[in-house]
mmCIF file of C-alpha atoms and ligand atoms in Angstrom:
data_model
loop_
_atom_site.group_PDB
_atom_site.id
_atom_site.type_symbol
_atom_site.label_atom_id
_atom_site.label_comp_id
_atom_site.label_asym_id
_atom_site.label_seq_id
_atom_site.Cartn_x
_atom_site.Cartn_y
_atom_site.Cartn_z
ATOM 1 C CA MET A 1 24.977 -27.084 9.191
ATOM 2 C CA PRO A 2 25.699 -25.104 5.985
ATOM 3 C CA SER A 3 29.331 -24.246 5.269
ATOM 4 C CA SER A 4 28.327 -20.683 4.255
ATOM 5 C CA PRO A 5 26.433 -18.257 6.472
ATOM 6 C CA ILE A 6 22.667 -18.338 5.957
ATOM 7 C CA VAL A 7 21.704 -16.085 3.043
ATOM 8 C CA ALA A 8 18.025 -16.951 3.127
ATOM 9 C CA ASP A 9 15.822 -19.380 5.009
ATOM 10 C CA LEU A 10 13.057 -20.215 2.562
ATOM 11 C CA ARG A 11 11.771 -23.362 4.240
ATOM 12 C CA SER A 12 8.569 -21.669 5.372
ATOM 13 C CA ASP A 13 6.881 -18.348 6.037
ATOM 14 C CA THR A 14 6.309 -19.543 9.606
ATOM 15 C CA LEU A 15 9.957 -18.872 10.467
ATOM 16 C CA THR A 16 9.649 -15.098 10.847
ATOM 17 C CA LYS A 17 10.506 -13.365 14.119
ATOM 18 C CA PRO A 18 8.199 -10.725 15.651
ATOM 19 C CA THR A 19 9.123 -7.200 14.514
ATOM 20 C CA PRO A 20 10.029 -4.522 17.125
ATOM 21 C CA GLY A 21 6.632 -2.804 16.687
ATOM 22 C CA MET A 22 4.895 -6.134 17.168
ATOM 23 C CA ARG A 23 6.861 -6.853 20.334
ATOM 24 C CA GLU A 24 5.854 -3.444 21.708
ATOM 25 C CA ALA A 25 2.196 -4.142 20.924
ATOM 26 C CA MET A 26 2.487 -7.505 22.684
ATOM 27 C CA ALA A 27 4.089 -5.981 25.770
ATOM 28 C CA ALA A 28 1.387 -3.317 25.997
ATOM 29 C CA ALA A 29 -1.579 -5.666 25.452
ATOM 30 C CA GLU A 30 -4.445 -5.549 27.914
ATOM 31 C CA VAL A 31 -5.184 -9.120 28.986
ATOM 32 C CA GLY A 32 -7.678 -11.229 30.925
ATOM 33 C CA ASP A 33 -8.638 -14.892 31.224
ATOM 34 C CA ASP A 34 -9.814 -15.914 27.772
ATOM 35 C CA VAL A 35 -11.489 -19.126 28.982
ATOM 36 C CA TYR A 36 -13.750 -16.778 30.966
ATOM 37 C CA GLY A 37 -14.152 -14.701 27.776
ATOM 38 C CA GLU A 38 -12.444 -11.826 29.596
ATOM 39 C CA ASP A 39 -9.430 -11.057 27.453
ATOM 40 C CA PRO A 40 -10.309 -7.767 25.730
ATOM 41 C CA THR A 41 -7.482 -8.038 23.189
ATOM 42 C CA VAL A 42 -8.536 -11.534 22.139
ATOM 43 C CA ASN A 43 -12.208 -10.531 21.968
ATOM 44 C CA ALA A 44 -11.367 -7.519 19.799
ATOM 45 C CA LEU A 45 -9.161 -9.573 17.464
ATOM 46 C CA GLU A 46 -11.827 -12.258 17.045
ATOM 47 C CA GLN A 47 -14.463 -9.662 16.158
ATOM 48 C CA HIS A 48 -12.092 -7.758 13.876
ATOM 49 C CA VAL A 49 -11.238 -10.852 11.834
ATOM 50 C CA ALA A 50 -14.911 -11.899 11.704
ATOM 51 C CA ASP A 51 -15.803 -8.401 10.425
ATOM 52 C CA LEU A 52 -13.028 -8.494 7.798
ATOM 53 C CA LEU A 53 -14.414 -11.792 6.492
ATOM 54 C CA GLY A 54 -18.063 -10.781 6.771
ATOM 55 C CA HIS A 55 -18.916 -13.398 9.404
ATOM 56 C CA GLU A 56 -20.670 -12.991 12.756
ATOM 57 C CA ALA A 57 -18.046 -14.279 15.154
ATOM 58 C CA GLY A 58 -14.482 -15.521 15.491
ATOM 59 C CA LEU A 59 -12.426 -17.825 17.699
ATOM 60 C CA PHE A 60 -8.699 -17.452 18.381
ATOM 61 C CA THR A 61 -6.781 -20.743 18.187
ATOM 62 C CA PRO A 62 -3.107 -21.539 18.737
ATOM 63 C CA THR A 63 -2.706 -23.144 15.302
ATOM 64 C CA GLY A 64 -4.177 -23.262 11.820
ATOM 65 C CA SER A 65 -4.508 -27.016 12.146
ATOM 66 C CA LEU A 66 -6.803 -26.606 15.148
ATOM 67 C CA ALA A 67 -8.806 -23.869 13.393
ATOM 68 C CA ASN A 68 -9.260 -26.268 10.462
ATOM 69 C CA MET A 69 -10.176 -29.186 12.695
ATOM 70 C CA LEU A 70 -12.802 -27.118 14.505
ATOM 71 C CA GLY A 71 -14.093 -25.519 11.288
ATOM 72 C CA VAL A 72 -14.521 -28.875 9.583
ATOM 73 C CA ARG A 73 -15.932 -30.540 12.696
ATOM 74 C CA LEU A 74 -18.667 -27.890 12.879
ATOM 75 C CA LEU A 75 -19.820 -28.964 9.420
ATOM 76 C CA VAL A 76 -19.167 -32.715 9.531
ATOM 77 C CA GLU A 77 -20.390 -35.066 12.267
ATOM 78 C CA PRO A 78 -18.426 -38.201 13.230
ATOM 79 C CA GLY A 79 -19.065 -40.854 10.569
ATOM 80 C CA GLN A 80 -19.741 -38.279 7.860
ATOM 81 C CA GLU A 81 -17.508 -37.201 5.025
ATOM 82 C CA LEU A 82 -15.455 -34.210 3.915
ATOM 83 C CA ILE A 83 -14.395 -33.866 0.268
ATOM 84 C CA CYS A 84 -11.166 -32.009 -0.516
ATOM 85 C CA ASP A 85 -8.261 -32.138 -2.950
ATOM 86 C CA THR A 86 -5.439 -34.687 -2.806
ATOM 87 C CA LEU A 87 -2.803 -32.078 -1.918
ATOM 88 C CA ALA A 88 -4.892 -30.314 0.743
ATOM 89 C CA HIS A 89 -3.234 -29.444 4.045
ATOM 90 C CA VAL A 90 -6.268 -30.863 5.878
ATOM 91 C CA VAL A 91 -5.549 -34.368 4.556
ATOM 92 C CA ARG A 92 -1.787 -34.269 4.106
ATOM 93 C CA ALA A 93 -0.394 -32.293 6.979
ATOM 94 C CA GLU A 94 -2.775 -32.345 9.934
ATOM 95 C CA LEU A 95 -1.610 -35.800 10.959
ATOM 96 C CA GLY A 96 -5.002 -37.437 10.601
ATOM 97 C CA GLY A 97 -6.524 -35.159 13.237
ATOM 98 C CA HIS A 98 -9.864 -34.869 11.452
ATOM 99 C CA GLY A 99 -10.257 -38.659 11.573
ATOM 100 C CA ALA A 100 -8.485 -39.364 14.853
ATOM 101 C CA LEU A 101 -10.147 -36.607 16.887
ATOM 102 C CA GLY A 102 -13.182 -35.627 14.816
ATOM 103 C CA GLY A 103 -14.262 -39.079 13.614
ATOM 104 C CA ILE A 104 -14.724 -37.840 10.060
ATOM 105 C CA THR A 105 -13.753 -39.548 6.828
ATOM 106 C CA THR A 106 -12.399 -37.882 3.721
ATOM 107 C CA ARG A 107 -12.362 -38.475 -0.016
ATOM 108 C CA THR A 108 -10.126 -36.510 -2.318
ATOM 109 C CA VAL A 109 -10.056 -35.351 -5.931
ATOM 110 C CA PRO A 110 -6.867 -34.536 -7.856
ATOM 111 C CA SER A 111 -5.851 -30.899 -8.122
ATOM 112 C CA PRO A 112 -2.948 -30.117 -10.458
ATOM 113 C CA ARG A 113 -0.845 -27.483 -8.670
ATOM 114 C CA GLY A 114 -3.601 -27.324 -6.059
ATOM 115 C CA ARG A 115 -5.971 -25.551 -8.442
ATOM 116 C CA MET A 116 -9.514 -26.493 -7.452
ATOM 117 C CA ASP A 117 -12.006 -27.947 -9.887
ATOM 118 C CA ALA A 118 -15.440 -27.050 -8.523
ATOM 119 C CA GLU A 119 -17.277 -29.464 -10.827
ATOM 120 C CA ALA A 120 -15.045 -32.399 -9.836
ATOM 121 C CA LEU A 121 -15.453 -31.643 -6.124
ATOM 122 C CA LEU A 122 -19.233 -31.355 -6.494
ATOM 123 C CA ALA A 123 -19.465 -34.508 -8.627
ATOM 124 C CA THR A 124 -17.634 -36.467 -5.911
ATOM 125 C CA ALA A 125 -19.952 -35.319 -3.131
ATOM 126 C CA ALA A 126 -22.596 -37.804 -1.988
ATOM 127 C CA PRO A 127 -25.071 -35.976 0.254
ATOM 128 C CA ASP A 128 -27.740 -38.077 2.007
ATOM 129 C CA ALA A 129 -26.108 -41.277 0.754
ATOM 130 C CA GLY A 130 -28.427 -43.552 2.712
ATOM 131 C CA PRO A 131 -27.567 -46.530 4.903
ATOM 132 C CA TYR A 132 -24.751 -48.058 2.795
ATOM 133 C CA LEU A 133 -22.477 -45.180 1.813
ATOM 134 C CA VAL A 134 -20.884 -42.367 3.773
ATOM 135 C CA SER A 135 -22.769 -39.088 3.397
ATOM 136 C CA THR A 136 -20.863 -35.963 2.409
ATOM 137 C CA THR A 137 -21.722 -32.896 4.444
ATOM 138 C CA ALA A 138 -18.919 -30.510 3.472
ATOM 139 C CA ILE A 139 -16.221 -29.639 0.950
ATOM 140 C CA ALA A 140 -12.947 -27.973 1.967
ATOM 141 C CA VAL A 141 -10.922 -25.662 -0.255
ATOM 142 C CA GLU A 142 -7.477 -24.186 0.384
ATOM 143 C CA ASN A 143 -6.698 -20.625 -0.714
ATOM 144 C CA THR A 144 -3.874 -20.009 -1.371
ATOM 145 C CA HIS A 145 -2.789 -23.594 -1.856
ATOM 146 C CA ASN A 146 0.385 -24.478 0.031
ATOM 147 C CA PHE A 147 1.686 -27.679 -1.591
ATOM 148 C CA GLY A 148 0.276 -26.558 -4.945
ATOM 149 C CA GLY A 149 2.758 -23.644 -4.908
ATOM 150 C CA GLY A 150 0.843 -20.694 -3.445
ATOM 151 C CA THR A 151 -1.910 -21.132 -6.026
ATOM 152 C CA VAL A 152 -4.786 -18.659 -5.830
ATOM 153 C CA GLN A 153 -8.215 -20.239 -6.313
ATOM 154 C CA PRO A 154 -10.120 -18.365 -9.018
ATOM 155 C CA VAL A 155 -13.053 -16.554 -7.453
ATOM 156 C CA GLU A 156 -15.419 -17.791 -10.212
ATOM 157 C CA GLN A 157 -14.558 -21.367 -9.167
ATOM 158 C CA LEU A 158 -15.278 -20.505 -5.535
ATOM 159 C CA ARG A 159 -18.615 -18.984 -6.573
ATOM 160 C CA ARG A 160 -19.502 -22.081 -8.589
ATOM 161 C CA LEU A 161 -18.571 -24.303 -5.636
ATOM 162 C CA ARG A 162 -20.736 -22.276 -3.278
ATOM 163 C CA GLU A 163 -23.693 -22.366 -5.642
ATOM 164 C CA GLY A 164 -23.344 -26.120 -6.302
ATOM 165 C CA ALA A 165 -22.796 -26.948 -2.628
ATOM 166 C CA THR A 166 -25.892 -24.986 -1.628
ATOM 167 C CA ALA A 167 -27.913 -26.859 -4.260
ATOM 168 C CA LEU A 168 -26.657 -30.158 -2.789
ATOM 169 C CA GLY A 169 -27.350 -29.037 0.778
ATOM 170 C CA ILE A 170 -23.708 -29.285 1.839
ATOM 171 C CA ALA A 171 -21.360 -26.750 3.394
ATOM 172 C CA VAL A 172 -17.992 -25.234 2.437
ATOM 173 C CA HIS A 173 -14.953 -24.840 4.699
ATOM 174 C CA LEU A 174 -12.180 -22.528 3.550
ATOM 175 C CA ASP A 175 -8.649 -23.261 4.749
ATOM 176 C CA GLY A 176 -7.489 -19.684 4.390
ATOM 177 C CA ALA A 177 -4.147 -20.020 6.189
ATOM 178 C CA ARG A 178 -2.816 -17.739 3.429
ATOM 179 C CA LEU A 179 -6.048 -16.067 2.351
ATOM 180 C CA TRP A 180 -4.283 -12.755 2.989
ATOM 181 C CA ASN A 181 -1.889 -13.559 0.157
ATOM 182 C CA ALA A 182 -4.790 -14.349 -2.191
ATOM 183 C CA HIS A 183 -6.459 -11.065 -1.248
ATOM 184 C CA VAL A 184 -3.293 -9.025 -1.809
ATOM 185 C CA ALA A 185 -2.493 -10.826 -5.089
ATOM 186 C CA THR A 186 -5.968 -10.440 -6.601
ATOM 187 C CA GLY A 187 -7.620 -7.491 -4.861
ATOM 188 C CA VAL A 188 -10.682 -9.691 -4.217
ATOM 189 C CA PRO A 189 -12.149 -8.340 -0.938
ATOM 190 C CA LEU A 190 -11.699 -10.604 2.078
ATOM 191 C CA ALA A 191 -15.438 -10.392 2.730
ATOM 192 C CA GLU A 192 -16.139 -11.753 -0.737
ATOM 193 C CA TYR A 193 -14.010 -14.815 -0.005
ATOM 194 C CA GLY A 194 -15.707 -15.050 3.396
ATOM 195 C CA ALA A 195 -19.206 -14.952 1.920
ATOM 196 C CA LEU A 196 -18.424 -18.011 -0.210
ATOM 197 C CA SER A 197 -17.727 -20.258 2.805
ATOM 198 C CA ASP A 198 -19.577 -21.388 5.939
ATOM 199 C CA THR A 199 -16.447 -21.612 8.071
ATOM 200 C CA VAL A 200 -13.090 -19.942 7.370
ATOM 201 C CA SER A 201 -9.742 -20.436 9.102
ATOM 202 C CA VAL A 202 -7.019 -17.828 8.686
ATOM 203 C CA CYS A 203 -3.462 -17.819 10.064
ATOM 204 C CA LEU A 204 -1.688 -14.863 11.615
ATOM 205 C CA SER A 205 1.591 -16.741 11.923
ATOM 206 C CA LYS A 206 2.422 -17.307 8.235
ATOM 207 C CA GLY A 207 3.141 -14.387 5.897
ATOM 208 C CA LEU A 208 1.653 -11.890 8.354
ATOM 209 C CA GLY A 209 4.532 -12.606 10.724
ATOM 210 C CA ALA A 210 2.847 -13.109 14.104
ATOM 211 C CA PRO A 211 4.611 -15.693 16.292
ATOM 212 C CA VAL A 212 1.479 -17.786 16.786
ATOM 213 C CA GLY A 213 -2.254 -17.804 16.219
ATOM 214 C CA SER A 214 -5.124 -18.413 13.851
ATOM 215 C CA VAL A 215 -8.758 -17.379 13.822
ATOM 216 C CA LEU A 216 -11.803 -19.427 12.838
ATOM 217 C CA VAL A 217 -14.854 -17.428 11.752
ATOM 218 C CA SER A 218 -18.448 -18.461 11.164
ATOM 219 C CA SER A 219 -21.936 -17.790 12.545
ATOM 220 C CA ALA A 220 -22.263 -16.886 16.241
ATOM 221 C CA GLU A 221 -24.004 -20.206 16.896
ATOM 222 C CA ARG A 222 -21.235 -22.262 15.294
ATOM 223 C CA ILE A 223 -18.455 -20.316 17.001
ATOM 224 C CA ALA A 224 -20.135 -20.896 20.381
ATOM 225 C CA ARG A 225 -19.954 -24.641 19.641
ATOM 226 C CA ALA A 226 -16.337 -24.309 18.475
ATOM 227 C CA ARG A 227 -15.448 -22.605 21.768
ATOM 228 C CA ILE A 228 -16.589 -25.704 23.646
ATOM 229 C CA LEU A 229 -14.754 -28.044 21.263
ATOM 230 C CA ARG A 230 -11.565 -25.972 21.543
ATOM 231 C CA LYS A 231 -11.592 -26.412 25.325
ATOM 232 C CA ARG A 232 -12.341 -30.135 24.899
ATOM 233 C CA TYR A 233 -9.274 -30.457 22.661
ATOM 234 C CA GLY A 234 -7.229 -28.860 25.431
ATOM 235 C CA ALA A 235 -6.705 -25.481 23.789
ATOM 236 C CA GLY A 236 -8.606 -23.175 26.121
ATOM 237 C CA MET A 237 -6.054 -20.431 26.722
ATOM 238 C CA ARG A 238 -5.746 -17.786 29.418
ATOM 239 C CA GLN A 239 -4.026 -14.376 29.111
ATOM 240 C CA VAL A 240 -3.423 -14.773 25.393
ATOM 241 C CA GLY A 241 -4.117 -11.139 24.601
ATOM 242 C CA ILE A 242 -0.313 -10.958 24.417
ATOM 243 C CA LEU A 243 -0.484 -13.203 21.352
ATOM 244 C CA ALA A 244 -3.674 -11.709 19.936
ATOM 245 C CA ALA A 245 -1.971 -8.287 20.055
ATOM 246 C CA ALA A 246 0.734 -9.626 17.746
ATOM 247 C CA GLY A 247 -1.939 -10.820 15.317
ATOM 248 C CA ARG A 248 -3.741 -7.492 15.393
ATOM 249 C CA TYR A 249 -0.466 -5.639 14.827
ATOM 250 C CA ALA A 250 0.287 -7.912 11.873
ATOM 251 C CA LEU A 251 -3.106 -7.203 10.308
ATOM 252 C CA ASP A 252 -2.748 -3.448 10.782
ATOM 253 C CA HIS A 253 0.903 -3.118 9.701
ATOM 254 C CA GLN A 254 2.097 -6.171 7.799
ATOM 255 C CA LEU A 255 -0.700 -7.096 5.422
ATOM 256 C CA THR A 256 -0.141 -5.013 2.304
ATOM 257 C CA ARG A 257 3.594 -5.743 2.336
ATOM 258 C CA LEU A 258 2.795 -9.333 1.297
ATOM 259 C CA ALA A 259 3.069 -7.965 -2.247
ATOM 260 C CA GLU A 260 6.849 -7.749 -1.658
ATOM 261 C CA ASP A 261 6.959 -11.454 -0.805
ATOM 262 C CA HIS A 262 5.085 -12.210 -4.019
ATOM 263 C CA ALA A 263 7.570 -10.182 -6.069
ATOM 264 C CA HIS A 264 10.487 -11.976 -4.377
ATOM 265 C CA ALA A 265 8.971 -15.381 -5.117
ATOM 266 C CA ARG A 266 8.492 -14.464 -8.739
ATOM 267 C CA SER A 267 12.075 -13.257 -9.078
ATOM 268 C CA ILE A 268 13.326 -16.553 -7.631
ATOM 269 C CA ALA A 269 11.133 -18.489 -10.083
ATOM 270 C CA GLU A 270 12.431 -16.400 -12.990
ATOM 271 C CA ALA A 271 16.050 -17.068 -12.064
ATOM 272 C CA VAL A 272 15.402 -20.814 -11.813
ATOM 273 C CA ALA A 273 13.367 -20.932 -15.035
ATOM 274 C CA GLU A 274 16.297 -19.383 -16.910
ATOM 275 C CA VAL A 275 18.526 -22.364 -16.129
ATOM 276 C CA LEU A 276 15.890 -25.111 -15.767
ATOM 277 C CA PRO A 277 12.654 -24.146 -17.556
ATOM 278 C CA SER A 278 10.968 -27.472 -16.733
ATOM 279 C CA ALA A 279 11.174 -26.744 -12.982
ATOM 280 C CA VAL A 280 8.758 -23.832 -12.829
ATOM 281 C CA ASP A 281 6.784 -21.433 -14.988
ATOM 282 C CA PRO A 282 7.185 -18.006 -13.353
ATOM 283 C CA ASP A 283 3.666 -17.112 -14.496
ATOM 284 C CA ASP A 284 2.366 -19.856 -12.195
ATOM 285 C CA VAL A 285 3.940 -18.180 -9.169
ATOM 286 C CA GLU A 286 1.062 -16.028 -7.976
ATOM 287 C CA THR A 287 1.992 -15.473 -4.334
ATOM 288 C CA ASN A 288 4.856 -16.315 -1.944
ATOM 289 C CA ILE A 289 5.470 -20.016 -2.622
ATOM 290 C CA VAL A 290 7.662 -21.474 -5.352
ATOM 291 C CA VAL A 291 7.421 -25.226 -5.895
ATOM 292 C CA LEU A 292 10.159 -26.579 -8.160
ATOM 293 C CA ASP A 293 9.512 -29.771 -10.106
ATOM 294 C CA LEU A 294 12.870 -31.498 -10.527
ATOM 295 C CA THR A 295 11.647 -34.560 -12.422
ATOM 296 C CA ALA A 296 13.303 -33.638 -15.714
ATOM 297 C CA SER A 297 16.582 -32.667 -14.043
ATOM 298 C CA GLY A 298 17.186 -36.125 -12.551
ATOM 299 C CA ARG A 299 18.094 -34.429 -9.245
ATOM 300 C CA SER A 300 16.205 -35.349 -6.096
ATOM 301 C CA GLY A 301 14.613 -32.783 -3.824
ATOM 302 C CA ALA A 302 16.924 -33.839 -0.992
ATOM 303 C CA ASP A 303 19.997 -33.440 -3.229
ATOM 304 C CA VAL A 304 19.022 -29.924 -4.353
ATOM 305 C CA ALA A 305 18.082 -28.879 -0.818
ATOM 306 C CA ALA A 306 21.472 -30.129 0.452
ATOM 307 C CA ALA A 307 23.383 -28.341 -2.327
ATOM 308 C CA ALA A 308 21.521 -25.066 -1.706
ATOM 309 C CA ARG A 309 22.202 -25.403 2.019
ATOM 310 C CA GLU A 310 25.938 -25.557 1.269
ATOM 311 C CA HIS A 311 25.541 -22.041 -0.163
ATOM 312 C CA GLY A 312 23.453 -20.777 2.750
ATOM 313 C CA VAL A 313 19.994 -21.110 1.198
ATOM 314 C CA LEU A 314 17.513 -23.317 2.998
ATOM 315 C CA VAL A 315 14.593 -24.841 1.070
ATOM 316 C CA SER A 316 12.326 -27.812 1.867
ATOM 317 C CA ALA A 317 12.365 -31.092 -0.039
ATOM 318 C CA LEU A 318 8.620 -31.675 -0.414
ATOM 319 C CA GLY A 319 8.807 -35.043 -2.118
ATOM 320 C CA PRO A 320 11.395 -37.085 -4.020
ATOM 321 C CA TRP A 321 11.441 -34.658 -6.963
ATOM 322 C CA MET A 322 10.217 -31.450 -5.475
ATOM 323 C CA VAL A 323 11.501 -28.570 -3.453
ATOM 324 C CA ARG A 324 9.600 -25.638 -2.013
ATOM 325 C CA ALA A 325 10.868 -22.112 -1.374
ATOM 326 C CA VAL A 326 8.674 -19.706 0.587
ATOM 327 C CA THR A 327 9.301 -15.967 0.791
ATOM 328 C CA HIS A 328 8.403 -13.899 3.852
ATOM 329 C CA LEU A 329 8.823 -10.858 6.044
ATOM 330 C CA ASP A 330 12.380 -11.685 7.130
ATOM 331 C CA LEU A 331 13.661 -11.819 3.534
ATOM 332 C CA ASP A 332 14.706 -8.449 2.117
ATOM 333 C CA ASP A 333 15.488 -7.564 -1.522
ATOM 334 C CA GLU A 334 19.163 -8.426 -1.146
ATOM 335 C CA ALA A 335 18.509 -11.826 0.447
ATOM 336 C CA ALA A 336 15.891 -12.635 -2.194
ATOM 337 C CA ALA A 337 18.352 -11.781 -4.964
ATOM 338 C CA GLY A 338 21.047 -13.865 -3.251
ATOM 339 C CA ALA A 339 18.682 -16.823 -2.918
ATOM 340 C CA ALA A 340 17.706 -16.558 -6.588
ATOM 341 C CA ARG A 341 21.400 -16.603 -7.596
ATOM 342 C CA VAL A 342 22.184 -19.608 -5.415
ATOM 343 C CA LEU A 343 19.217 -21.673 -6.600
ATOM 344 C CA ALA A 344 20.004 -20.890 -10.247
ATOM 345 C CA LYS A 345 23.633 -21.882 -9.690
ATOM 346 C CA VAL A 346 22.728 -25.118 -7.901
ATOM 347 C CA LEU A 347 20.249 -26.115 -10.591
ATOM 348 C CA SER A 348 22.548 -25.324 -13.491
ATOM 349 C CA SER A 349 25.395 -27.486 -12.194
HETATM 350 C C1 LIG B 1 -2.697 -24.287 3.985
HETATM 351 C C2 LIG B 1 -2.398 -24.508 5.426
HETATM 352 N N1 LIG B 1 -3.408 -24.741 6.266
HETATM 353 C C3 LIG B 1 -3.196 -24.944 7.575
HETATM 354 C C4 LIG B 1 -1.935 -24.901 8.109
HETATM 355 C C5 LIG B 1 -1.753 -25.218 9.572
HETATM 356 O O1 LIG B 1 -1.183 -24.235 10.319
HETATM 357 P P1 LIG B 1 -0.407 -24.586 11.687
HETATM 358 O O2 LIG B 1 0.974 -24.955 11.292
HETATM 359 O O3 LIG B 1 -0.500 -23.305 12.460
HETATM 360 O O4 LIG B 1 -1.148 -25.698 12.346
HETATM 361 C C6 LIG B 1 -0.845 -24.659 7.269
HETATM 362 C C7 LIG B 1 0.531 -24.624 7.818
HETATM 363 O O5 LIG B 1 1.501 -24.475 7.135
HETATM 364 C C8 LIG B 1 -1.082 -24.455 5.891
HETATM 365 O O6 LIG B 1 -0.080 -24.246 5.035
#
């Protein structure tokens, strides 16, 4: 445990606690059995998120990983291939679920800081590859990009990917766990992002601050198939309107405030860049994630995370020479300033 009281827990934006208004909305939620399709709060949330993203239908899932697994599985049959980037959450942090449970294979292309390269993704795809090679049927993109440092994918790149994928006859899945952050950072309408993908997963439990829940959106036909797969994977849920109410509250009350998280992340990056410019360029910090590259400092991620912890600031060591700090709803201006001071102090010593 840290020797100082916790100033800021920046390990993830999943650590937030439900706000009082959210708890009230949860307590008041009308519920029913969702496996029977009878939970009015879940049904309304699913349709609301589908409408926001310009898709026909939605499916509430307990996690973003499951929403991704279902979204990808709708586009890729067992024995077929998904292309994505080397740092993508779908290949790095879903514990092989797409292969183990979905039977799909993946190939990856490099993505510096998680920034997608539409031409490279398209050039790697091998649709209708015949009897000897695996056929690609979908490409996945992540927006914003988690391990890349909250990187926003440029909308022109997403348009180019959509156009190229359509020409190749393959589909696009968007891992939009933090699509809300991209929308708030750029002003690009959610429906525009939605229109550029066949399936989209979004999380309610990251920056939005709900305790649990994600939504997968797509066509009504695909979502009907996903509903069956979700039950098969053991995630048919019952009176989960209580949780859906938290997600709806987050969308109605805690979406635009993501801009505060972005400002906090930038201020942390600026403080670090002053003492260790090689670690981060504050201009690269577009949303709520700051990834610090410690290579030039000779300090390991674990060492820096341990030193920051001593001063009450918790960050994640992402790799041997990297740490990640994520800003969120439970971090106010004072805590963000304190965290910036501590990280600058740790990295200058
Ligand atoms: C980009 C991205 N996609 C998907 C997920 C999966 O979400 P969950 O932890 O709810 O499974 C995460 C979680 O951090 C994420 O960062």
